[in-house]
């Protein structure tokens, strides 16, 4: 499930032309759908209807598509998947600027558990001990009236996270039962709060990027499950390159993963982070 904004048509097409176009990964069925809200601009709304007719992969929620309504998008997505995807073992929520690698995800899941095993999984890059933003000038401002505690429960970064079916059902139920404060907490925090209420623990996977941008490396991107801050052009170029031959060996992947993590950390230490 890709959360996308009505205007991001190019990002959606880049995803369809790359990882979102996959229908079978490691012998398992795979499907990509896009979740959008209602466009404020009626012209854009018309384009969306045409795109939906042509591609058949858009889901539109009944809310105005805006940054502060992202949490409503996630709520709509959870409800939709709960209702219409009873056969899906896993759901990944991915932003439309994320280079996602379903093959690397399935490889990781297969190594760490039986993919058909029933059990709760809430997987991603886990943010620990985050405090609510109390700065009224910030776009993430959350007054204590909306969230009184001094820390959030640990949660997975919103750029990409994965639920198993059982975890999704519990979290979607908790989400539909939770009172909606104004302003709403950021979507990933909201999902974390619902998971906490449902008794579902987040699990950390270092193959999900977060924080500093990960510099491109073929073998590194082949091993990562998700990398964010990717433009549509980069998505197309990187996908082609990552799938060009020869495949990287296990050892090369390990070594280049280490290298690109070090470069990402150095980049952020030197202030190169965007
Ligand atoms: C999972 O691992 C087994 C044993 O290594 C392998 O035979 C199978 O193809 C793998 N499945 C996936 C989906 O990667
Ligand atoms: C969020 O969506 C609701 C329902 O469409 C709308 O009334 C509200 O104005 C939206 N909020 C923002 C900030 O766009």
XYZ file of C-alpha atoms and ligand atoms in Angstrom:
302
model
C 0.000 0.000 0.000
C 1.630 3.190 -1.193
C 0.435 6.397 0.428
C 0.518 9.032 -2.277
C -0.731 12.590 -2.855
C -3.032 13.360 -5.832
C -0.359 15.508 -7.513
C 2.373 12.819 -7.332
C 1.439 11.123 -10.596
C 5.089 10.807 -11.689
C 6.072 9.114 -8.438
C 3.226 6.597 -8.848
C 4.192 5.855 -12.436
C 7.849 5.339 -11.446
C 6.692 2.824 -8.816
C 4.444 1.010 -11.348
C 7.409 0.835 -13.727
C 9.703 -0.597 -11.027
C 8.959 -2.504 -7.816
C 5.196 -1.846 -7.928
C 4.992 -3.715 -11.232
C 6.059 -6.990 -9.644
C 3.280 -9.582 -9.478
C 5.291 -12.521 -8.198
C 8.293 -12.324 -5.884
C 10.188 -15.442 -4.769
C 7.202 -17.531 -5.808
C 4.685 -15.483 -3.776
C 1.978 -13.184 -5.132
C 2.613 -9.486 -4.747
C 0.337 -6.511 -5.443
C 0.782 -2.741 -5.188
C -2.061 -0.258 -4.666
C -2.034 3.498 -4.065
C -3.962 5.309 -1.339
C -4.922 8.942 -1.948
C -7.361 11.456 -0.509
C -9.625 13.955 -2.283
C -7.751 16.556 -4.347
C -8.396 20.193 -3.370
C -7.993 21.211 -7.026
C -10.949 19.946 -9.128
C -8.701 19.700 -12.219
C -6.429 17.337 -10.350
C -9.481 15.411 -9.179
C -10.475 14.784 -12.819
C -6.959 13.592 -13.676
C -7.114 11.186 -10.719
C -10.365 9.685 -11.988
C -8.786 9.147 -15.419
C -5.688 7.597 -13.840
C -7.855 5.300 -11.722
C -9.826 4.160 -14.791
C -6.685 3.519 -16.783
C -4.574 1.820 -14.110
C -7.111 0.343 -11.698
C -4.769 0.656 -8.723
C -5.968 3.790 -6.888
C -7.965 3.827 -3.665
C -9.456 7.143 -2.592
C -10.393 7.907 1.002
C -13.174 10.302 2.005
C -10.994 13.145 3.303
C -9.175 16.144 1.904
C -5.631 15.184 0.915
C -3.306 17.372 3.003
C -0.217 16.910 5.137
C -2.156 17.203 8.381
C -4.619 14.565 7.141
C -1.949 11.852 6.586
C -3.147 10.035 9.676
C -6.631 9.804 8.133
C -5.023 8.257 5.040
C -3.449 5.552 7.184
C -6.731 4.942 8.990
C -8.518 4.532 5.653
C -5.754 2.222 4.424
C -5.914 -0.041 7.496
C -9.688 -0.285 7.214
C -9.517 -1.048 3.494
C -6.885 -3.796 3.810
C -8.737 -5.345 6.754
C -11.897 -5.519 4.669
C -10.698 -6.288 1.163
C -7.437 -8.245 1.530
C -8.331 -11.255 3.695
C -5.894 -13.416 1.677
C -2.827 -11.183 2.222
C -0.266 -12.584 4.667
C 1.541 -9.255 4.921
C 0.892 -5.614 4.183
C 3.667 -3.073 3.674
C 2.847 0.623 3.993
C 5.301 2.555 1.843
C 5.599 6.269 0.996
C 5.726 7.202 -2.707
C 9.354 8.418 -2.493
C 10.642 5.088 -1.223
C 12.758 2.598 -3.141
C 11.158 -0.603 -1.881
C 12.564 -4.066 -2.402
C 9.950 -6.818 -1.951
C 12.492 -9.519 -2.707
C 14.811 -8.335 0.093
C 11.814 -8.126 2.454
C 10.701 -11.688 1.689
C 14.267 -12.907 2.035
C 14.478 -11.279 5.464
C 11.071 -12.639 6.554
C 11.963 -16.105 5.308
C 15.192 -16.086 7.287
C 13.625 -14.809 10.483
C 10.314 -16.705 10.395
C 8.097 -18.949 8.353
C 6.238 -16.582 5.977
C 2.980 -18.478 6.517
C 3.325 -18.540 10.286
C 0.444 -16.921 12.122
C 1.693 -14.323 14.544
C 2.014 -10.613 15.087
C 4.636 -8.735 13.149
C 5.096 -4.953 13.057
C 8.416 -4.470 11.327
C 10.454 -1.451 10.250
C 12.956 1.077 11.497
C 11.974 1.466 15.157
C 12.147 4.922 16.740
C 12.858 4.634 20.461
C 11.847 7.006 23.294
C 10.553 9.837 21.084
C 9.030 12.828 22.911
C 6.050 14.747 21.473
C 6.896 18.043 19.800
C 5.720 20.883 22.053
C 6.885 23.729 19.807
C 3.741 25.580 18.604
C 5.607 26.743 15.462
C 6.422 23.218 14.282
C 4.272 21.332 11.788
C 4.559 18.333 14.147
C 3.281 20.339 17.153
C 1.260 18.207 19.547
C -0.150 20.069 22.572
C -0.367 18.171 25.839
C -4.155 18.382 25.537
C -3.909 16.056 22.512
C -1.223 13.800 24.030
C -0.429 14.276 27.719
C 2.435 11.756 28.235
C 6.080 12.825 27.895
C 7.109 9.952 25.576
C 5.489 8.000 22.734
C 5.529 4.215 22.781
C 8.283 2.944 20.427
C 7.029 2.907 16.813
C 8.176 2.113 13.268
C 9.186 5.000 11.013
C 6.323 5.864 8.647
C 8.369 5.792 5.437
C 7.964 2.003 5.277
C 6.662 -0.598 7.711
C 5.179 -4.070 7.492
C 2.290 -5.774 9.287
C 1.427 -9.433 9.340
C -2.281 -10.161 8.857
C -2.920 -10.813 12.557
C -1.128 -7.635 13.652
C -2.973 -5.623 10.996
C -6.358 -6.840 12.269
C -5.524 -5.905 15.863
C -4.059 -2.510 14.987
C -6.906 -1.630 12.580
C -9.408 -2.490 15.302
C -7.553 -0.370 17.878
C -7.327 2.461 15.322
C -11.049 2.496 14.600
C -11.788 2.452 18.344
C -9.320 5.210 19.276
C -10.707 8.714 19.811
C -9.333 11.149 17.223
C -7.675 14.078 18.982
C -7.065 17.419 17.242
C -4.443 17.780 16.021
C -3.820 14.112 15.275
C -0.371 12.752 16.078
C 1.871 12.062 13.024
C 0.713 8.919 11.194
C 3.608 6.699 12.287
C 3.165 7.752 15.919
C -0.572 7.140 15.614
C 0.055 3.627 14.266
C 2.540 3.062 17.107
C -0.061 4.158 19.681
C -2.667 1.807 18.169
C -0.142 -1.051 18.083
C 0.696 -0.366 21.727
C -2.988 -0.357 22.657
C -3.415 -3.652 20.765
C -0.402 -5.237 22.493
C 1.600 -5.497 19.242
C 5.350 -4.867 19.661
C 7.440 -3.147 16.955
C 10.449 -5.123 15.646
C 13.502 -3.375 14.291
C 15.079 -4.257 10.953
C 18.257 -2.374 9.944
C 17.441 -2.951 6.252
C 14.787 -0.191 6.411
C 16.405 3.223 5.906
C 15.553 6.160 8.107
C 17.323 9.303 9.170
C 20.233 10.140 6.855
C 19.858 9.458 3.099
C 21.607 6.284 1.944
C 24.060 7.014 -0.904
C 23.437 4.822 -3.946
C 25.397 1.599 -4.250
C 24.180 -1.278 -6.428
C 24.917 -4.098 -3.991
C 23.780 -2.050 -1.010
C 20.397 -1.215 -2.583
C 20.043 -4.866 -3.583
C 20.155 -5.795 0.115
C 18.089 -2.926 1.596
C 14.328 -3.403 2.067
C 13.527 0.321 1.802
C 15.381 3.544 1.073
C 13.617 6.918 1.223
C 14.099 10.357 -0.428
C 14.117 8.826 -3.933
C 12.980 10.914 -6.934
C 10.974 9.233 -9.757
C 14.028 9.440 -12.053
C 16.307 7.843 -9.440
C 13.681 5.135 -8.868
C 13.813 4.114 -12.552
C 17.619 4.371 -12.831
C 18.396 2.544 -9.580
C 15.868 -0.240 -10.205
C 17.361 -0.945 -13.625
C 20.898 -0.900 -12.244
C 20.094 -3.024 -9.182
C 18.644 -5.709 -11.461
C 21.475 -5.632 -13.971
C 23.900 -8.529 -13.915
C 25.882 -9.891 -12.269
C 23.990 -10.350 -8.984
C 26.007 -9.287 -5.945
C 27.388 -12.101 -3.831
C 26.397 -12.388 -0.186
C 29.819 -11.120 0.834
C 29.754 -8.107 -1.517
C 26.265 -7.241 -0.233
C 27.420 -7.355 3.402
C 30.501 -5.270 2.661
C 28.651 -2.638 0.611
C 25.815 -2.449 3.181
C 28.439 -1.553 5.779
C 30.035 0.970 3.431
C 26.833 2.793 2.502
C 25.710 2.932 6.162
C 29.050 4.492 7.120
C 28.776 6.965 4.224
C 25.186 7.819 5.266
C 26.325 8.492 8.835
C 29.337 10.507 7.685
C 27.086 12.512 5.363
C 24.763 13.422 8.223
C 27.701 14.197 10.546
C 29.089 16.587 7.920
C 25.674 18.239 7.539
C 25.019 16.831 4.043
C 21.572 15.618 5.119
C 18.873 17.403 3.109
C 12.714 -19.677 2.019
O 13.843 -20.451 2.349
C 13.796 -21.756 1.841
C 14.997 -22.527 2.392
O 16.187 -21.786 2.298
C 13.784 -21.696 0.301
O 13.711 -23.013 -0.219
C 12.546 -20.903 -0.132
O 12.569 -20.752 -1.545
C 12.564 -19.524 0.507
N 11.333 -18.812 0.179
C 11.308 -17.534 -0.125
C 9.954 -16.931 -0.352
O 12.308 -16.823 -0.222
C -9.003 16.768 6.532
O -10.105 16.139 5.925
C -11.366 16.578 6.406
C -12.435 15.712 5.753
O -12.399 15.866 4.354
C -11.529 18.059 6.063
O -12.768 18.534 6.602
C -10.381 18.852 6.681
O -10.434 20.183 6.263
C -9.054 18.249 6.249
N -7.990 18.940 6.970
C -7.044 19.632 6.346
C -6.085 20.346 7.229
O -6.918 19.636 5.131
